[in-house]
CSV table of N, CA and C in Angstrom, one decimal:
chain,number,residue,atom,x,y,z
A,15,MET,N,122.0,90.6,64.3
A,15,MET,CA,121.1,90.5,62.8
A,15,MET,C,120.8,91.3,61.9
A,16,THR,N,122.1,92.2,61.2
A,16,THR,CA,121.7,92.8,60.7
A,16,THR,C,121.4,92.5,59.3
A,17,GLN,N,120.0,92.8,58.2
A,17,GLN,CA,119.6,92.4,57.4
A,17,GLN,C,120.4,93.9,56.0
A,18,ARG,N,121.3,93.6,55.4
A,18,ARG,CA,121.9,94.8,54.2
A,18,ARG,C,120.4,94.9,53.4
A,19,THR,N,120.0,96.1,53.2
A,19,THR,CA,119.4,96.8,52.7
A,19,THR,C,120.2,98.0,51.5
A,20,ILE,N,119.0,97.8,50.0
A,20,ILE,CA,119.5,98.2,49.0
A,20,ILE,C,118.5,99.8,49.4
A,21,LYS,N,119.3,100.7,48.8
A,21,LYS,CA,118.7,102.2,48.5
A,21,LYS,C,117.7,101.8,47.4
A,22,HIS,N,116.8,102.7,46.7
A,22,HIS,CA,116.3,103.0,46.2
A,22,HIS,C,116.6,103.0,45.0
A,23,GLY,N,117.5,104.0,44.9
A,23,GLY,CA,118.7,104.7,43.8
A,23,GLY,C,119.1,103.5,43.1
A,24,ASP,N,119.9,102.8,44.0
A,24,ASP,CA,120.9,101.6,44.1
A,24,ASP,C,120.2,100.3,43.1
A,25,TRP,N,119.0,100.6,43.5
A,25,TRP,CA,118.0,98.9,43.3
A,25,TRP,C,117.5,99.2,41.5
A,26,VAL,N,117.2,100.9,41.7
A,26,VAL,CA,116.2,101.1,39.9
A,26,VAL,C,117.9,101.3,38.8
A,27,LYS,N,119.2,101.3,39.3
A,27,LYS,CA,120.4,101.1,38.6
A,27,LYS,C,120.7,99.6,38.0
A,28,ILE,N,120.5,99.2,38.7
A,28,ILE,CA,120.6,97.7,39.0
A,28,ILE,C,119.7,97.1,37.7
A,29,VAL,N,118.6,96.9,37.6
A,29,VAL,CA,117.3,97.0,37.7
A,29,VAL,C,117.9,97.2,35.7
A,30,GLU,N,117.6,99.1,35.7
A,30,GLU,CA,118.1,98.9,34.6
A,30,GLU,C,119.4,98.2,33.2
A,31,SER,N,120.6,98.8,34.7
A,31,SER,CA,121.2,98.1,33.1
A,31,SER,C,121.1,96.4,33.0
A,32,ARG,N,119.9,95.8,33.9
A,32,ARG,CA,119.8,94.4,33.3
A,32,ARG,C,118.9,94.4,32.5
A,33,THR,N,117.9,95.1,32.4
A,33,THR,CA,117.0,95.7,31.0
A,33,THR,C,117.8,96.2,29.5
A,34,GLU,N,118.5,96.6,29.9
A,34,GLU,CA,119.5,97.1,28.9
A,34,GLU,C,120.8,96.0,28.3
A,35,GLN,N,121.3,95.0,29.1
A,35,GLN,CA,121.9,94.4,28.7
A,35,GLN,C,120.7,93.4,28.2
A,36,LYS,N,119.3,92.8,28.7
A,36,LYS,CA,118.6,91.8,27.6
A,36,LYS,C,118.4,92.8,26.5
A,37,LYS,N,118.1,93.9,26.6
A,37,LYS,CA,117.8,94.5,24.4
A,37,LYS,C,118.5,94.3,24.1
A,38,GLN,N,120.1,94.4,24.6
A,38,GLN,CA,121.7,94.3,23.5
A,38,GLN,C,121.8,92.7,23.2
A,39,SER,N,121.0,92.4,23.8
A,39,SER,CA,121.8,90.2,23.5
A,39,SER,C,120.2,90.5,22.7
A,40,LEU,N,119.0,90.9,22.4
A,40,LEU,CA,117.9,90.9,21.9
A,40,LEU,C,118.0,90.8,20.5
A,41,ARG,N,118.7,92.2,20.7
A,41,ARG,CA,119.4,92.9,19.0
A,41,ARG,C,120.5,92.2,18.1
A,42,LYS,N,121.3,92.2,19.4
A,42,LYS,CA,122.5,91.2,17.9
A,42,LYS,C,121.6,89.5,18.1
A,43,SER,N,120.5,89.5,18.2
A,43,SER,CA,120.3,87.3,18.1
A,43,SER,C,119.2,87.9,16.9
A,44,SER,N,118.4,89.1,17.0
A,44,SER,CA,117.4,89.3,16.0
A,44,SER,C,118.4,89.8,14.6
A,45,ARG,N,120.1,90.3,14.5
A,45,ARG,CA,120.6,90.4,13.8
A,45,ARG,C,120.7,89.2,13.0
A,46,LYS,N,121.4,88.1,13.9
A,46,LYS,CA,121.9,87.0,13.4
A,46,LYS,C,120.9,86.1,12.6
A,47,ASN,N,119.7,86.4,12.9
A,47,ASN,CA,118.5,85.5,12.1
A,47,ASN,C,117.6,86.7,11.0
A,48,THR,N,117.9,87.4,10.8
A,48,THR,CA,117.8,88.3,9.2
A,48,THR,C,118.5,87.7,8.0
A,49,PRO,N,117.5,87.5,7.2
A,49,PRO,CA,118.2,87.1,5.8
A,49,PRO,C,118.7,88.0,5.1
A,50,LYS,N,119.5,88.1,4.7
A,50,LYS,CA,120.3,89.4,3.3
A,50,LYS,C,118.9,89.7,2.1
A,51,SER,N,118.4,91.0,2.3
A,51,SER,CA,117.4,91.7,1.4
A,51,SER,C,118.0,90.8,0.0
A,52,LYS,N,117.5,90.1,-0.7
A,52,LYS,CA,117.2,90.3,-2.6
A,52,LYS,C,117.0,90.9,-2.9
A,53,LYS,N,117.8,91.1,-4.3
A,53,LYS,CA,117.1,92.2,-5.6
A,53,LYS,C,115.9,91.0,-6.1
A,54,LEU,N,115.4,92.4,-6.8
A,54,LEU,CA,114.0,91.9,-8.0
A,54,LEU,C,114.8,92.1,-8.9
A,55,SER,N,114.2,90.6,-10.0
A,55,SER,CA,114.9,90.4,-11.1
A,55,SER,C,114.3,91.4,-11.9
A,56,ILE,N,114.4,91.7,-13.2
A,56,ILE,CA,114.2,92.2,-13.9
A,56,ILE,C,112.8,92.2,-14.5
A,57,PRO,N,113.2,90.5,-14.9
A,57,PRO,CA,111.8,90.2,-15.5
A,57,PRO,C,110.9,90.0,-14.4
A,58,PHE,N,111.1,90.1,-13.0
A,58,PHE,CA,109.7,89.7,-12.3
A,58,PHE,C,109.3,91.2,-12.2
A,59,ILE,N,109.9,92.3,-12.1
A,59,ILE,CA,109.4,93.5,-12.6
A,59,ILE,C,108.8,93.8,-13.8
A,60,SER,N,109.3,93.7,-14.6
A,60,SER,CA,108.5,93.6,-16.0
A,60,SER,C,107.4,93.2,-16.1
A,61,MET,N,107.3,91.5,-15.6
A,61,MET,CA,105.9,90.9,-15.4
A,61,MET,C,104.8,91.5,-14.6
A,62,LEU,N,105.8,92.1,-13.1
A,62,LEU,CA,104.7,92.8,-12.2
A,62,LEU,C,103.4,94.8,-13.1
A,63,LEU,N,104.8,94.6,-14.2
A,63,LEU,CA,104.3,96.2,-14.3
A,63,LEU,C,103.2,95.7,-15.8
A,64,GLY,N,103.6,94.4,-16.5
A,64,GLY,CA,102.2,94.1,-17.3
A,64,GLY,C,101.3,93.6,-16.8
A,65,ALA,N,100.9,93.2,-15.4
A,65,ALA,CA,99.9,92.5,-15.0
A,65,ALA,C,99.2,94.3,-14.2
A,66,PHE,N,99.7,95.2,-13.7
A,66,PHE,CA,99.5,96.1,-13.9
A,66,PHE,C,98.4,96.8,-14.8
A,67,ILE,N,99.6,97.1,-16.1
A,67,ILE,CA,98.4,97.7,-16.6
A,67,ILE,C,97.6,96.9,-17.9
A,68,ILE,N,97.6,95.9,-17.4
A,68,ILE,CA,96.2,95.0,-18.3
A,68,ILE,C,95.2,94.9,-17.0
A,69,LEU,N,95.6,95.1,-15.9
A,69,LEU,CA,94.2,95.4,-14.8
A,69,LEU,C,93.6,96.5,-15.1
A,70,ALA,N,94.1,97.4,-15.1
A,70,ALA,CA,94.4,99.0,-15.3
A,70,ALA,C,93.2,98.9,-16.4
A,71,SER,N,93.6,98.4,-17.7
A,71,SER,CA,93.2,98.9,-18.7
A,71,SER,C,91.8,98.1,-18.9
A,72,ALA,N,91.8,97.1,-18.3
A,72,ALA,CA,90.6,96.3,-18.2
A,72,ALA,C,89.2,97.0,-17.0
A,73,TRP,N,90.2,97.5,-16.2
A,73,TRP,CA,89.4,98.8,-15.6
A,73,TRP,C,88.8,99.9,-15.7
A,74,MET,N,89.2,100.4,-17.0
A,74,MET,CA,89.0,101.4,-17.9
A,74,MET,C,87.9,101.5,-18.7
A,75,TYR,N,87.8,99.8,-19.3
A,75,TYR,CA,87.2,99.8,-20.3
A,75,TYR,C,85.6,99.4,-19.6
A,76,PHE,N,85.5,98.5,-18.2
A,76,PHE,CA,84.4,98.0,-17.5
A,76,PHE,C,83.6,99.7,-17.2
A,77,SER,N,84.4,99.5,-16.9
A,77,SER,CA,83.8,101.3,-16.2
A,77,SER,C,83.4,102.1,-16.9
A,78,ASP,N,84.0,102.5,-18.4
A,78,ASP,CA,83.4,103.5,-19.4
A,78,ASP,C,82.1,102.9,-19.7
A,79,SER,N,82.2,101.3,-19.9
A,79,SER,CA,80.7,100.5,-20.3
A,79,SER,C,80.0,101.2,-19.6
A,80,THR,N,79.5,100.7,-18.5
A,80,THR,CA,78.4,101.2,-17.4
A,80,THR,C,78.3,102.8,-17.7
A,81,LYS,N,79.3,103.7,-17.9
A,81,LYS,CA,79.1,104.9,-17.5
A,81,LYS,C,78.2,105.5,-18.9
A,82,SER,N,78.2,104.7,-20.1
A,82,SER,CA,77.6,104.9,-21.1
A,82,SER,C,76.0,104.4,-21.2
A,83,GLN,N,75.5,104.0,-20.3
A,83,GLN,CA,74.4,102.8,-20.2
A,83,GLN,C,73.6,103.9,-19.6
A,84,GLY,N,74.0,104.7,-18.8
A,84,GLY,CA,73.1,105.8,-18.5
A,84,GLY,C,73.9,107.3,-18.3
A,85,ALA,N,73.2,108.1,-19.0
A,85,ALA,CA,73.9,109.2,-18.9
A,85,ALA,C,73.1,110.6,-18.6
A,86,THR,N,73.8,111.1,-17.8
A,86,THR,CA,73.1,112.0,-16.5
A,86,THR,C,72.1,113.0,-17.7
A,87,LEU,N,71.2,113.3,-17.1
A,87,LEU,CA,70.0,114.4,-17.7
A,87,LEU,C,70.7,115.6,-18.2
A,88,ASP,N,70.8,115.9,-19.1
A,88,ASP,CA,71.1,117.7,-19.8
A,88,ASP,C,69.6,118.6,-18.7
A,89,LEU,N,70.9,119.6,-18.0
A,89,LEU,CA,70.4,121.0,-17.4
A,89,LEU,C,68.7,121.3,-17.7
A,90,ASN,N,68.2,121.2,-18.4
A,90,ASN,CA,66.6,121.8,-19.3
A,90,ASN,C,65.9,120.4,-18.3
A,91,ALA,N,66.2,119.3,-18.3
A,91,ALA,CA,65.4,117.9,-18.0
A,91,ALA,C,65.7,118.5,-16.4
A,92,GLN,N,67.1,118.1,-16.2
A,92,GLN,CA,66.9,118.6,-14.4
A,92,GLN,C,65.8,119.3,-13.9
A,93,ASN,N,66.0,120.6,-14.5
A,93,ASN,CA,64.8,121.6,-13.4
A,93,ASN,C,63.5,121.1,-13.9
A,94,LYS,N,63.5,120.0,-15.1
A,94,LYS,CA,62.0,120.1,-15.3
A,94,LYS,C,61.5,118.6,-14.5
A,95,VAL,N,62.0,118.0,-13.8
A,95,VAL,CA,62.2,117.1,-12.6
A,95,VAL,C,62.4,117.5,-11.2
A,96,SER,N,63.2,118.5,-10.9
A,96,SER,CA,62.6,119.5,-9.8
A,96,SER,C,61.9,120.1,-9.5
A,97,ARG,N,61.6,120.6,-10.6
A,97,ARG,CA,60.0,121.6,-10.8
A,97,ARG,C,58.7,120.7,-10.5
A,98,TYR,N,58.6,119.2,-11.1
A,98,TYR,CA,57.8,118.7,-11.2
A,98,TYR,C,57.5,118.0,-9.6
A,99,PHE,N,58.3,117.7,-9.1
A,99,PHE,CA,58.6,117.0,-7.4
A,99,PHE,C,58.3,118.1,-6.7
A,100,SER,N,59.1,119.7,-6.7
A,100,SER,CA,58.3,120.6,-5.8
A,100,SER,C,57.1,121.5,-5.8
A,101,LYS,N,56.6,120.7,-7.1
A,101,LYS,CA,55.4,121.6,-6.9
A,101,LYS,C,54.3,120.2,-6.5
A,102,GLN,N,54.6,119.0,-6.3
A,102,GLN,CA,54.2,118.0,-5.5
A,102,GLN,C,53.9,118.2,-4.1
A,103,PHE,N,55.0,119.0,-4.1
A,103,PHE,CA,55.2,119.0,-2.2
A,103,PHE,C,55.4,120.1,-1.8
A,104,MET,N,54.6,120.8,-2.4
A,104,MET,CA,54.6,122.3,-2.0
A,104,MET,C,53.4,122.7,-0.8
A,105,MET,N,52.2,122.3,-0.7
A,105,MET,CA,51.2,122.3,0.4
A,105,MET,C,51.8,121.1,1.9
A,106,GLY,N,51.6,121.5,2.7
A,106,GLY,CA,51.4,120.3,3.6
A,106,GLY,C,52.5,120.6,4.4
A,107,SER,N,53.0,119.2,5.3
A,107,SER,CA,54.3,119.2,6.0
A,107,SER,C,55.2,118.3,5.8
A,108,TRP,N,55.4,117.5,4.4
A,108,TRP,CA,56.4,116.9,3.3
A,108,TRP,C,57.0,118.1,2.9
A,109,GLN,N,58.3,118.2,2.5
A,109,GLN,CA,59.0,118.7,1.9
A,109,GLN,C,59.8,118.4,0.9
A,110,PHE,N,60.0,118.4,-0.5
A,110,PHE,CA,60.6,118.2,-1.6
A,110,PHE,C,62.0,119.1,-0.9
A,111,LYS,N,63.2,118.4,-0.6
A,111,LYS,CA,64.5,119.0,-0.2
A,111,LYS,C,65.4,118.8,-1.3
A,112,ARG,N,65.5,117.9,-2.2
A,112,ARG,CA,66.7,118.0,-3.3
A,112,ARG,C,66.3,117.0,-4.7
A,113,ALA,N,66.6,117.2,-5.8
A,113,ALA,CA,66.8,115.9,-6.7
A,113,ALA,C,68.3,115.8,-6.9
A,114,LYS,N,68.8,114.7,-7.1
A,114,LYS,CA,70.5,114.4,-7.3
A,114,LYS,C,70.9,113.6,-8.6
A,115,PHE,N,71.1,114.1,-9.6
A,115,PHE,CA,71.2,113.0,-10.8
A,115,PHE,C,72.2,113.2,-10.8
A,116,ASP,N,72.8,111.4,-10.8
A,116,ASP,CA,73.8,110.8,-11.1
A,116,ASP,C,74.0,110.0,-12.3
A,117,ASP,N,74.5,109.3,-13.3
A,117,ASP,CA,74.7,108.3,-13.9
A,117,ASP,C,73.7,107.6,-14.1
A,118,GLY,N,72.7,108.1,-14.9
A,118,GLY,CA,71.6,106.6,-15.0
A,118,GLY,C,70.7,106.8,-14.0
A,119,GLU,N,70.5,107.7,-13.0
A,119,GLU,CA,69.7,107.6,-11.7
A,119,GLU,C,69.4,109.0,-11.2
A,120,VAL,N,68.1,109.1,-10.7
A,120,VAL,CA,68.4,110.3,-10.2
A,120,VAL,C,67.1,110.4,-9.0
A,121,ASN,N,67.2,110.3,-7.9
A,121,ASN,CA,67.6,110.6,-6.8
A,121,ASN,C,66.4,112.0,-6.2
A,122,ILE,N,65.2,110.7,-5.8
A,122,ILE,CA,64.4,112.3,-5.0
A,122,ILE,C,64.2,112.2,-3.4
A,123,PHE,N,64.7,113.4,-3.0
A,123,PHE,CA,64.6,113.3,-1.6
A,123,PHE,C,63.1,114.0,-0.7
A,124,ILE,N,63.0,114.0,0.1
A,124,ILE,CA,61.7,113.8,0.5
A,124,ILE,C,61.3,114.3,2.0
A,125,SER,N,61.6,115.4,2.7
A,125,SER,CA,61.3,115.2,4.0
A,125,SER,C,60.5,114.8,5.0
A,126,ILE,N,59.9,114.1,5.4
A,126,ILE,CA,58.6,114.1,6.7
A,126,ILE,C,58.6,114.8,7.6
A,127,PRO,N,58.1,114.9,8.5
A,127,PRO,CA,57.5,115.5,9.8
A,127,PRO,C,58.0,114.3,10.8
A,128,GLN,N,57.6,113.5,10.6
A,128,GLN,CA,57.3,112.2,11.5
A,128,GLN,C,57.2,110.5,10.6
A,129,LYS,N,58.7,109.7,11.2
A,129,LYS,CA,58.5,108.5,10.6
A,129,LYS,C,56.7,107.7,10.3
A,130,LEU,N,56.3,107.2,9.3
A,130,LEU,CA,55.1,106.4,9.3
A,130,LEU,C,55.3,105.2,9.7
A,131,SER,N,54.2,104.5,10.5
A,131,SER,CA,53.8,103.8,11.3
A,131,SER,C,53.4,102.7,10.3
A,132,MET,N,54.3,102.3,9.2
A,132,MET,CA,54.9,101.1,8.7
A,132,MET,C,56.0,100.0,8.4
A,133,SER,N,55.8,98.9,7.9
A,133,SER,CA,57.0,98.0,7.8
A,133,SER,C,57.8,98.6,6.7
A,134,GLU,N,58.7,98.0,6.3
A,134,GLU,CA,59.4,98.6,5.2
A,134,GLU,C,59.1,98.4,3.7
A,135,LYS,N,58.5,97.3,3.5
A,135,LYS,CA,57.5,96.3,2.6
A,135,LYS,C,56.2,97.6,2.2
A,136,GLU,N,55.7,97.7,3.3
A,136,GLU,CA,54.3,98.2,3.2
A,136,GLU,C,54.4,100.3,2.8
A,137,LEU,N,55.9,100.4,3.3
A,137,LEU,CA,56.3,101.8,2.8
A,137,LEU,C,57.0,101.7,1.4
A,138,GLU,N,57.3,100.9,0.9
A,138,GLU,CA,58.2,101.1,-0.4
A,138,GLU,C,56.7,100.9,-1.1
A,139,GLY,N,55.8,99.5,-1.3
A,139,GLY,CA,54.8,99.8,-1.8
A,139,GLY,C,54.3,101.3,-1.6
A,140,TYR,N,53.9,101.6,-0.7
A,140,TYR,CA,53.5,103.2,-0.3
A,140,TYR,C,53.7,104.3,-1.7
A,141,ILE,N,55.1,104.3,-1.3
A,141,ILE,CA,56.4,105.6,-2.2
A,141,ILE,C,56.3,105.3,-3.8
A,142,LYS,N,55.6,103.1,-4.0
A,142,LYS,CA,55.8,103.3,-5.7
A,142,LYS,C,54.2,103.8,-6.3
A,143,HIS,N,53.3,103.1,-5.3
A,143,HIS,CA,51.7,103.6,-6.2
A,143,HIS,C,51.1,104.5,-5.0
A,144,SER,N,51.4,105.6,-4.6
A,144,SER,CA,51.1,106.9,-4.3
A,144,SER,C,52.0,108.2,-4.6
A,145,LEU,N,53.3,108.1,-4.7
A,145,LEU,CA,54.5,109.5,-4.8
A,145,LEU,C,55.0,109.2,-5.8
A,146,CYS,N,54.9,108.0,-6.8
A,146,CYS,CA,56.1,107.9,-8.0
A,146,CYS,C,55.2,108.3,-9.0
A,147,PRO,N,55.7,109.0,-10.2
A,147,PRO,CA,54.8,109.6,-11.2
A,147,PRO,C,53.9,108.8,-12.0
A,148,PRO,N,52.7,109.2,-12.4
A,148,PRO,CA,52.2,108.6,-13.1
A,148,PRO,C,52.5,107.6,-14.0
A,149,MET,N,52.6,106.8,-14.6
A,149,MET,CA,53.1,106.0,-16.3
A,149,MET,C,52.8,107.0,-17.0
A,150,ASN,N,51.3,107.9,-17.6
A,150,ASN,CA,51.1,108.8,-18.6
A,150,ASN,C,51.9,110.3,-18.3
A,151,SER,N,52.8,110.3,-16.8
A,151,SER,CA,53.4,111.6,-16.8
A,151,SER,C,54.0,111.8,-17.4
A,152,ARG,N,54.3,113.2,-17.7
A,152,ARG,CA,55.6,113.9,-18.9
A,152,ARG,C,56.8,113.9,-18.3
A,153,VAL,N,56.9,114.1,-17.1
A,153,VAL,CA,58.1,113.8,-16.7
A,153,VAL,C,58.9,112.9,-16.8
A,154,TRP,N,58.1,111.7,-17.5
A,154,TRP,CA,59.1,110.1,-17.6
A,154,TRP,C,59.8,110.3,-18.9
A,155,LEU,N,59.3,111.6,-19.9
A,155,LEU,CA,59.6,112.2,-20.7
A,155,LEU,C,61.5,112.6,-20.9
A,156,ASP,N,61.7,113.3,-19.5
A,156,ASP,CA,62.4,114.0,-19.0
A,156,ASP,C,63.4,113.3,-18.4
A,157,ILE,N,62.8,112.5,-17.8
A,157,ILE,CA,63.6,110.9,-17.3
A,157,ILE,C,64.4,110.3,-17.9
A,158,ASN,N,64.2,109.8,-18.7
A,158,ASN,CA,64.0,109.4,-20.0
A,158,ASN,C,64.2,107.1,-19.7
A,159,GLN,N,65.3,107.1,-19.8
A,159,GLN,CA,65.2,105.5,-19.3
A,159,GLN,C,66.3,105.3,-17.9
A,160,SER,N,66.6,106.7,-17.1
A,160,SER,CA,67.1,106.6,-15.8
A,160,SER,C,66.2,106.5,-14.7
A,161,GLU,N,66.7,105.5,-13.9
A,161,GLU,CA,66.2,104.5,-13.0
A,161,GLU,C,65.6,105.6,-11.8
A,162,LEU,N,63.9,106.1,-10.9
A,162,LEU,CA,64.0,107.3,-10.5
A,162,LEU,C,63.8,106.2,-9.0
A,163,TYR,N,64.3,106.9,-8.2
A,163,TYR,CA,64.4,106.4,-6.6
A,163,TYR,C,63.8,107.5,-5.8
A,164,ILE,N,62.4,107.6,-5.0
A,164,ILE,CA,62.0,108.4,-4.1
A,164,ILE,C,62.0,108.1,-2.6
A,165,ASN,N,63.0,108.8,-1.6
A,165,ASN,CA,63.4,108.9,-0.5
A,165,ASN,C,62.8,109.5,0.1
A,166,LEU,N,62.4,108.9,1.4
A,166,LEU,CA,61.0,110.0,2.0
A,166,LEU,C,62.4,109.2,3.5
A,167,TYR,N,62.2,110.5,4.3
A,167,TYR,CA,63.3,110.6,6.1
A,167,TYR,C,63.2,111.4,7.3
A,168,VAL,N,63.4,111.6,8.2
A,168,VAL,CA,62.9,111.9,8.6
A,168,VAL,C,64.1,113.3,9.4
A,169,ASP,N,64.8,112.6,10.1
A,169,ASP,CA,66.1,113.3,10.2
A,169,ASP,C,67.6,113.6,9.6
A,170,SER,N,67.5,112.4,8.3
A,170,SER,CA,68.5,112.1,7.2
A,170,SER,C,69.3,111.0,6.5
A,171,PRO,N,69.0,111.7,5.5
A,171,PRO,CA,68.4,110.5,4.2
A,171,PRO,C,69.1,109.1,4.3
A,172,ARG,N,70.0,109.0,4.8
A,172,ARG,CA,71.3,107.6,5.3
A,172,ARG,C,69.6,107.1,6.0
A,173,LYS,N,69.0,107.7,7.0
A,173,LYS,CA,68.5,106.7,7.7
A,173,LYS,C,66.7,106.7,7.5
A,174,GLY,N,66.3,107.5,6.0
A,174,GLY,CA,65.5,106.7,5.6
A,174,GLY,C,64.7,105.9,4.5
A,175,ASN,N,63.7,105.8,4.2
A,175,ASN,CA,63.6,105.2,3.4
A,175,ASN,C,63.2,104.9,2.2
A,176,PHE,N,63.2,104.3,0.9
A,176,PHE,CA,63.2,104.4,-0.4
A,176,PHE,C,62.6,103.5,-1.1
A,177,ALA,N,62.3,103.5,-2.6
A,177,ALA,CA,61.5,102.8,-3.3
A,177,ALA,C,62.1,102.9,-5.1
A,178,GLN,N,62.1,102.2,-5.4
A,178,GLN,CA,62.3,102.4,-7.8
A,178,GLN,C,61.0,102.6,-7.8
A,179,CYS,N,60.8,103.8,-8.8
A,179,CYS,CA,59.7,104.1,-9.3
A,179,CYS,C,59.8,102.9,-10.8
A,180,GLN,N,58.9,102.3,-11.0
A,180,GLN,CA,59.1,101.5,-12.5
A,180,GLN,C,58.3,102.7,-13.5
A,181,ASN,N,59.7,102.8,-14.0
A,181,ASN,CA,60.1,103.5,-15.5
A,181,ASN,C,59.3,103.3,-16.5
A,182,PRO,N,58.2,103.6,-17.5
A,182,PRO,CA,57.7,102.7,-18.6
A,182,PRO,C,58.5,102.7,-19.6
A,183,ASN,N,59.9,104.1,-19.0
A,183,ASN,CA,60.4,103.3,-20.6
A,183,ASN,C,61.8,102.8,-20.7
A,184,SER,N,61.7,101.9,-19.5
A,184,SER,CA,62.8,101.2,-19.4
A,184,SER,C,62.2,99.8,-20.1
A,185,HIS,N,63.9,99.0,-20.8
A,185,HIS,CA,63.3,97.9,-21.8
A,185,HIS,C,63.6,96.4,-21.0
A,186,ALA,N,63.2,96.6,-19.5
A,186,ALA,CA,63.2,95.4,-18.9
A,186,ALA,C,61.9,95.0,-18.5
């Protein structure tokens, strides 16, 4: 009783030829099932183009109207606001890092040495009542109707806490 054995190389050739045959049969069957591509009609393309133009013009209209509501402060006002907050945090371990002026927003970033042991609500109240400029401060003349945010952080501004100051110039 001798059993016939196949050498590994012969076995690999058989397996490879079978897998190649399966791949070819799958390719042929997938070609038969795919429909012929249809050409897009000109009216359909013109409708898509028209819809795109309408959406783009609506986006431009609404983005322009939001920008006109809050203009960026002029350079002189930006310098005055930065100077006001840098003087507030000249002494001690709290440091004024920078002021960021966007459309209708002024963001003040203050680095603190360690996280304050307050809840988020308590910290927001602390910022509003202790760090925001008083209502009669001249800095509000420079800020005008822009929104003022004060950000406190330890390592990264993204991980910090912030609060919006009550602007006496706003109409809300």
